[in-house]
Amino acid sequence: MLTRRELMAAGAVVPAAVSAAVSKERPELSLPDKAAFFASGLTYLDSGSQHPISLAGRRAADAYFSRRMLDPHAAAFKLDADGLRRKFATLINAQGDEIAFVQSTTAGEQLVLRSLGFPEDGGHIVTDTLHFFGSMPIYEELAKRGVEVTWIRDRQGRIEPAAYKKAMRPGTRLIALSHVSTYNGFEHDLKAICDLAHDNGTLVYADMVHAAGCIPVDVKAAGVDFAACATYKWLMGDFGLGFLYARADRLPMLKRPVAGYYGLSTFQTHVYPLDPAGTRVADYAFAPTAMGMFAQGTHSHTVIAQLHHSLDYIRSLGVADIQRHAQGLTDQLKAELPKRGYTLLTPREAKTPLVTFQQRDANTVLGPLLDAARVKITLSANRGRVSPSVFNDAADIDRLLSVLPRASG
């Protein structure tokens, strides 16, 4: 472990110094990687809700706070926001200029809708009931304002691309979906849907919050037009910062939804002493990039500092290996939960790190048992969801299974 003073002296860009130091201390990372996270004594199987921040991620955030405290030993700290956008772009096979900072996944989704002229311009949107439940009010409100919204319902926890083909018609403007469903971990065939949509002249937005960082994502191969995700789940970041992807060739067709200072490429005032003369209070231009289209105000510098390490860590492990590790644990759950009488709501073939099962009054029936055993999963009114990550192992799954009673409904 580095001391604070050693950390501040490690290099000009402290987040990079933290990652390099971790790599040097632990040159051969392997899964499960319990050593990278705080040993709390809690069997934590809820990373799909909030992923724990790693020890080195905490040190990266501490380095930023030292600079904010005016610690002279932190004078070399530089916040590399553009570099972080490039790192995320690499993770999903995009270009840095196609990525904008947003507050959250939902904020990104609503910016896309506004840039496409919804609800004022009207039109037809197709979405589905495996999309994020928090997005349901968005589309219900659009429907109240004259937008025609078609909802596709799942069949046994799945939605085939053919259902989207059937729901579309000439003039359908947008498909909005979750690449991976927060409800049950179902993964859409994103490329198939994008191909069908584009053949119809329809654009596609994907919520990637349960995809980026835990399963391989290639936005270019899929052909998706827009996508967004927060960072506090599988990117191992924190609240208040997310990413919005917009294909470069789609930007010219959009209406600017906001006029944010952080999207400017040039700016010259004409109102202050010694300013050059001008006919307006200021001359400015927006960058022809995703930031130029969608950037608003200040974004979370703390998360940027911390996330530099997290994205480096994810890259060092390899997303395919992260997925493979989690799948071994979810396969264990899919085999054992039905033996205890639980109905799986997650398709058995799903390769995502989420397993949802049915249990009537889950909060009441399972909550006290899990709390007493110090086991954490997601509990909803009538279901439970288990989401293991890089620090979990088979013993954690066994621990959960030993606590769960037989299903009662």
XYZ file of C-alpha atoms in Angstrom:
409
model
C 0.000 0.000 0.000
C 1.307 3.446 -0.933
C 1.430 6.222 1.635
C -0.260 9.489 0.735
C 3.056 11.262 0.165
C 4.365 8.390 -1.967
C 1.195 8.472 -3.990
C 1.476 12.198 -4.642
C 5.058 11.781 -5.806
C 4.258 8.854 -8.089
C 3.732 10.871 -11.269
C 2.193 13.835 -13.007
C -1.136 12.098 -13.584
C -2.017 10.496 -10.284
C -4.769 8.107 -11.457
C -2.300 6.541 -13.885
C 0.275 6.339 -11.101
C -2.198 4.487 -8.899
C -2.953 1.938 -11.610
C 0.727 1.420 -12.325
C 1.457 0.940 -8.643
C -1.284 -1.642 -8.286
C -0.032 -3.499 -11.344
C 3.478 -3.559 -9.905
C 2.272 -4.820 -6.518
C 0.073 -7.499 -8.101
C 1.554 -8.296 -11.508
C -0.626 -11.366 -12.163
C -4.278 -10.525 -11.607
C -6.593 -13.506 -11.529
C -10.219 -14.184 -10.698
C -11.673 -14.164 -8.174
C -9.777 -11.067 -7.088
C -10.815 -10.577 -3.484
C -7.602 -8.751 -2.589
C -8.578 -5.738 -4.700
C -11.604 -4.959 -2.501
C -12.240 -4.198 1.148
C -12.730 -7.300 3.303
C -16.011 -6.333 4.977
C -17.176 -9.771 6.072
C -20.323 -9.273 4.001
C -21.178 -11.803 1.297
C -21.936 -9.213 -1.339
C -23.788 -10.500 -4.395
C -25.419 -7.231 -5.433
C -22.947 -5.572 -7.797
C -25.739 -5.099 -10.337
C -27.203 -2.528 -7.949
C -24.009 -0.836 -6.786
C -20.564 -2.220 -7.451
C -18.078 -1.842 -4.590
C -15.248 0.600 -5.216
C -11.856 -1.079 -5.151
C -9.095 -0.207 -2.706
C -6.987 1.342 -5.452
C -10.031 3.193 -6.757
C -10.414 4.710 -3.318
C -6.766 5.775 -3.368
C -7.273 7.465 -6.732
C -10.213 9.418 -5.316
C -8.168 10.296 -2.235
C -5.444 11.698 -4.476
C -8.000 13.985 -6.081
C -9.322 15.099 -2.682
C -5.793 15.876 -1.534
C -5.452 18.206 -4.492
C -8.808 19.810 -3.654
C -7.558 20.323 -0.095
C -4.557 22.235 -1.513
C -2.142 19.649 -0.163
C 1.236 20.755 -1.597
C 2.204 17.110 -2.116
C -0.707 16.805 -4.543
C 0.330 19.738 -6.702
C 1.216 17.439 -9.605
C -2.331 16.043 -9.841
C -3.986 16.574 -13.230
C -7.569 15.595 -13.974
C -7.660 13.955 -17.403
C -11.333 14.090 -18.371
C -10.764 13.691 -22.110
C -8.501 10.725 -21.451
C -11.245 9.037 -19.471
C -13.732 9.439 -22.310
C -11.178 7.850 -24.628
C -10.715 4.935 -22.235
C -14.427 4.282 -22.143
C -14.629 4.616 -25.913
C -11.964 1.932 -26.252
C -13.952 -0.352 -23.931
C -16.989 -0.289 -26.251
C -15.075 0.158 -29.567
C -16.107 3.759 -30.158
C -14.192 6.966 -30.861
C -13.490 9.466 -28.091
C -15.438 12.198 -29.897
C -18.519 9.942 -29.874
C -18.658 9.971 -26.044
C -20.172 12.669 -23.837
C -20.360 12.863 -20.071
C -23.853 12.705 -18.595
C -25.164 12.466 -15.055
C -26.737 9.029 -15.421
C -28.104 6.477 -17.871
C -31.591 7.968 -17.698
C -30.231 11.475 -18.267
C -28.504 10.215 -21.399
C -31.656 8.503 -22.657
C -33.712 11.662 -22.237
C -31.094 13.783 -24.017
C -31.282 11.415 -26.980
C -35.073 11.669 -27.054
C -34.963 15.471 -26.924
C -32.323 15.627 -29.657
C -34.624 13.562 -31.888
C -37.464 16.020 -31.346
C -39.616 13.991 -28.967
C -42.303 14.795 -28.008
C -42.777 17.941 -30.144
C -42.245 16.254 -33.507
C -44.332 13.204 -32.596
C -43.833 9.877 -34.278
C -43.696 6.190 -33.373
C -41.377 4.562 -30.803
C -41.064 0.838 -30.120
C -39.766 -0.367 -26.754
C -40.270 -3.406 -24.525
C -41.154 -4.426 -20.986
C -37.625 -5.727 -20.299
C -36.355 -2.164 -20.671
C -35.337 -0.414 -17.439
C -38.441 0.025 -15.276
C -37.301 3.575 -14.517
C -37.708 4.372 -18.217
C -41.325 3.259 -18.304
C -42.621 6.651 -17.083
C -40.544 8.388 -19.773
C -42.389 6.647 -22.576
C -45.756 6.789 -20.853
C -45.322 10.559 -20.547
C -44.335 10.805 -24.204
C -47.484 8.898 -25.092
C -49.561 11.424 -23.139
C -47.982 14.157 -25.288
C -48.898 12.623 -28.611
C -46.038 10.200 -29.289
C -47.227 6.744 -30.316
C -45.463 4.134 -28.173
C -45.658 0.388 -28.782
C -44.715 -1.907 -25.900
C -43.456 -5.419 -26.686
C -44.055 -7.889 -23.848
C -41.568 -10.632 -23.112
C -42.256 -14.322 -23.533
C -40.667 -16.433 -20.812
C -38.193 -13.679 -20.076
C -37.091 -13.265 -23.696
C -37.822 -10.979 -26.652
C -36.842 -12.142 -30.116
C -35.754 -9.699 -32.835
C -38.777 -10.853 -34.849
C -41.014 -9.157 -32.284
C -39.381 -5.840 -33.127
C -39.700 -6.488 -36.840
C -43.425 -7.081 -36.349
C -43.890 -3.972 -34.192
C -42.123 -1.597 -36.578
C -43.781 0.010 -39.578
C -42.794 2.643 -42.144
C -42.167 5.804 -40.184
C -41.145 4.170 -36.904
C -38.529 6.627 -35.685
C -36.866 4.917 -32.731
C -36.364 1.616 -30.943
C -35.429 2.041 -27.274
C -34.296 -0.956 -25.229
C -31.903 -2.209 -22.595
C -29.041 -4.180 -24.115
C -29.160 -6.296 -20.949
C -32.321 -6.200 -18.864
C -31.977 -5.022 -15.276
C -35.033 -7.157 -14.498
C -33.676 -10.571 -15.443
C -30.367 -10.279 -17.301
C -31.811 -11.096 -20.729
C -29.444 -9.901 -23.467
C -30.912 -8.594 -26.694
C -29.358 -9.578 -30.006
C -28.426 -5.958 -30.524
C -26.929 -6.368 -33.983
C -29.977 -8.221 -35.286
C -32.301 -5.532 -33.975
C -30.144 -2.715 -35.347
C -30.044 -4.380 -38.755
C -33.840 -4.697 -38.810
C -34.267 -1.135 -37.588
C -31.915 0.417 -40.109
C -33.564 -1.475 -42.952
C -36.749 0.301 -41.846
C -35.103 3.726 -41.507
C -35.359 3.471 -37.700
C -32.733 4.478 -35.134
C -31.809 2.443 -32.029
C -31.034 3.586 -28.474
C -29.585 1.032 -26.006
C -29.284 1.295 -22.233
C -25.863 -0.324 -21.616
C -25.680 -0.022 -17.849
C -25.763 -3.821 -17.381
C -23.489 -4.505 -20.348
C -20.483 -2.163 -20.369
C -17.747 -3.598 -18.179
C -19.249 -7.044 -17.576
C -19.852 -8.431 -21.081
C -18.023 -7.579 -24.304
C -19.621 -4.586 -26.052
C -18.826 -3.479 -29.593
C -21.043 -0.596 -30.660
C -19.568 -0.548 -34.167
C -20.208 -4.235 -34.803
C -23.739 -3.935 -33.402
C -24.465 -0.767 -35.359
C -26.308 0.876 -32.467
C -26.962 4.602 -32.935
C -27.062 5.791 -29.318
C -26.244 4.204 -25.972
C -25.779 5.326 -22.385
C -24.653 3.967 -19.059
C -23.880 5.117 -15.541
C -20.576 4.190 -13.880
C -21.611 2.944 -10.423
C -22.459 -0.589 -11.550
C -20.151 -2.737 -13.677
C -17.698 0.088 -14.399
C -16.911 0.110 -10.652
C -17.297 3.880 -10.358
C -19.734 6.002 -8.393
C -22.927 8.016 -8.707
C -23.116 11.274 -10.631
C -21.234 10.397 -13.814
C -22.183 8.407 -16.881
C -21.374 8.144 -20.567
C -23.517 8.823 -23.624
C -22.472 7.341 -26.969
C -23.707 8.843 -30.237
C -22.538 7.630 -33.620
C -20.579 10.389 -35.311
C -22.618 10.148 -38.497
C -25.864 10.602 -36.545
C -24.876 13.888 -34.908
C -25.718 16.136 -37.908
C -29.346 14.945 -37.906
C -29.953 15.895 -34.254
C -31.483 18.994 -32.686
C -29.276 20.435 -29.962
C -31.086 19.492 -26.716
C -28.962 21.734 -24.451
C -26.507 24.608 -24.846
C -23.768 23.745 -22.406
C -20.495 25.587 -21.902
C -18.577 22.293 -21.850
C -19.659 21.627 -25.424
C -18.040 24.750 -26.865
C -15.099 24.607 -29.237
C -14.594 28.405 -29.364
C -15.790 31.220 -27.113
C -15.072 34.966 -27.171
C -16.850 37.548 -25.042
C -17.424 41.176 -26.093
C -18.606 42.710 -22.817
C -15.586 42.830 -20.494
C -12.717 45.350 -20.350
C -10.168 44.864 -23.164
C -12.482 42.429 -25.027
C -12.454 42.779 -28.811
C -15.458 44.583 -30.236
C -18.387 42.541 -31.407
C -22.044 42.829 -32.304
C -23.140 40.219 -29.768
C -22.303 39.642 -26.112
C -20.236 36.632 -27.165
C -19.228 34.663 -30.238
C -19.065 30.900 -29.843
C -19.242 27.602 -31.682
C -20.112 24.093 -30.542
C -17.736 21.221 -31.198
C -18.967 18.740 -33.860
C -18.765 15.931 -31.308
C -20.944 14.159 -28.781
C -19.731 16.600 -26.117
C -20.613 19.469 -28.431
C -24.135 18.120 -28.794
C -24.909 16.890 -25.282
C -22.526 18.481 -22.738
C -24.171 20.604 -20.071
C -22.528 21.816 -16.863
C -19.809 20.585 -14.558
C -19.470 16.824 -14.166
C -18.153 14.808 -11.220
C -14.397 15.257 -10.987
C -14.186 12.784 -8.110
C -15.618 9.980 -10.240
C -13.352 10.882 -13.157
C -10.315 10.551 -10.890
C -11.514 7.256 -9.433
C -12.749 5.797 -12.711
C -9.385 6.111 -14.412
C -8.217 3.286 -12.175
C -11.430 1.279 -12.522
C -11.332 1.245 -16.322
C -7.643 0.319 -16.269
C -8.456 -2.491 -13.845
C -11.292 -3.811 -16.033
C -9.007 -3.706 -19.053
C -6.242 -5.551 -17.178
C -8.642 -8.356 -16.228
C -10.266 -8.495 -19.652
C -14.024 -8.178 -20.098
C -14.306 -11.632 -21.664
C -12.608 -13.159 -18.617
C -14.848 -11.132 -16.289
C -17.875 -12.504 -18.116
C -16.520 -16.065 -18.052
C -15.884 -15.887 -14.311
C -19.352 -14.559 -13.539
C -20.988 -17.122 -15.787
C -19.488 -19.952 -13.781
C -21.209 -18.535 -10.692
C -24.526 -17.814 -12.412
C -24.546 -21.330 -13.883
C -24.239 -22.638 -10.320
C -27.256 -20.565 -9.308
C -29.324 -21.625 -12.311
C -28.689 -25.263 -11.442
C -29.370 -25.022 -7.707
C -32.210 -22.497 -7.302
C -34.823 -24.670 -9.073
C -33.897 -27.576 -6.773
C -35.056 -25.373 -3.901
C -38.355 -24.661 -5.628
C -37.511 -21.243 -7.082
C -38.751 -20.295 -10.532
C -35.992 -18.745 -12.632
C -36.977 -15.517 -14.354
C -33.612 -15.351 -16.124
C -33.214 -17.385 -19.320
C -30.874 -20.310 -18.671
C -28.829 -19.464 -21.765
C -28.131 -15.889 -20.618
C -24.428 -15.095 -20.316
C -24.833 -11.974 -18.201
C -23.968 -11.676 -14.486
C -27.600 -11.441 -13.330
C -29.884 -14.214 -12.073
C -33.432 -13.352 -11.028
C -35.812 -15.740 -9.297
C -39.429 -15.482 -8.227
C -40.478 -15.319 -4.581
C -43.713 -13.822 -3.357
C -43.149 -11.061 -0.767
C -39.384 -11.514 -1.161
C -38.515 -8.520 1.018
C -40.535 -9.887 3.917
C -39.756 -13.577 3.478
C -36.052 -13.401 2.610
C -34.905 -10.026 3.883
C -34.515 -10.864 7.586
C -32.770 -14.183 6.839
C -30.252 -12.606 4.506
C -29.630 -9.655 6.827
C -28.952 -11.983 9.754
C -26.515 -14.022 7.674
C -24.845 -10.878 6.250
C -25.633 -11.815 2.664
C -26.643 -9.037 0.247
C -28.656 -9.481 -2.953
C -31.352 -7.361 -4.595
C -34.807 -7.984 -3.165
C -37.968 -6.621 -4.756
C -41.635 -7.146 -3.956
C -41.843 -10.620 -5.496
C -38.367 -11.526 -6.687
C -34.708 -11.683 -5.833
C -31.755 -10.893 -8.061
C -28.189 -12.141 -7.613
C -25.355 -10.343 -9.405
C -21.840 -11.685 -8.692
C -18.687 -9.899 -9.784
C -14.915 -10.278 -9.943
C -14.406 -10.709 -6.186
C -17.026 -13.445 -5.715
C -16.373 -17.179 -5.735
C -18.305 -20.453 -5.462
C -18.179 -20.252 -1.678
C -20.176 -17.007 -1.835
C -22.854 -18.742 -3.913
C -22.878 -21.670 -1.479
C -23.291 -19.210 1.379
C -26.343 -17.655 -0.250
C -27.872 -21.033 -1.057
C -27.371 -22.212 2.521
C -29.435 -19.249 3.773
C -32.282 -19.415 1.299
C -35.281 -21.445 2.472
C -37.349 -23.461 0.064
C -39.463 -21.243 -2.152
C -42.835 -20.372 -0.675
C -44.571 -18.890 -3.672
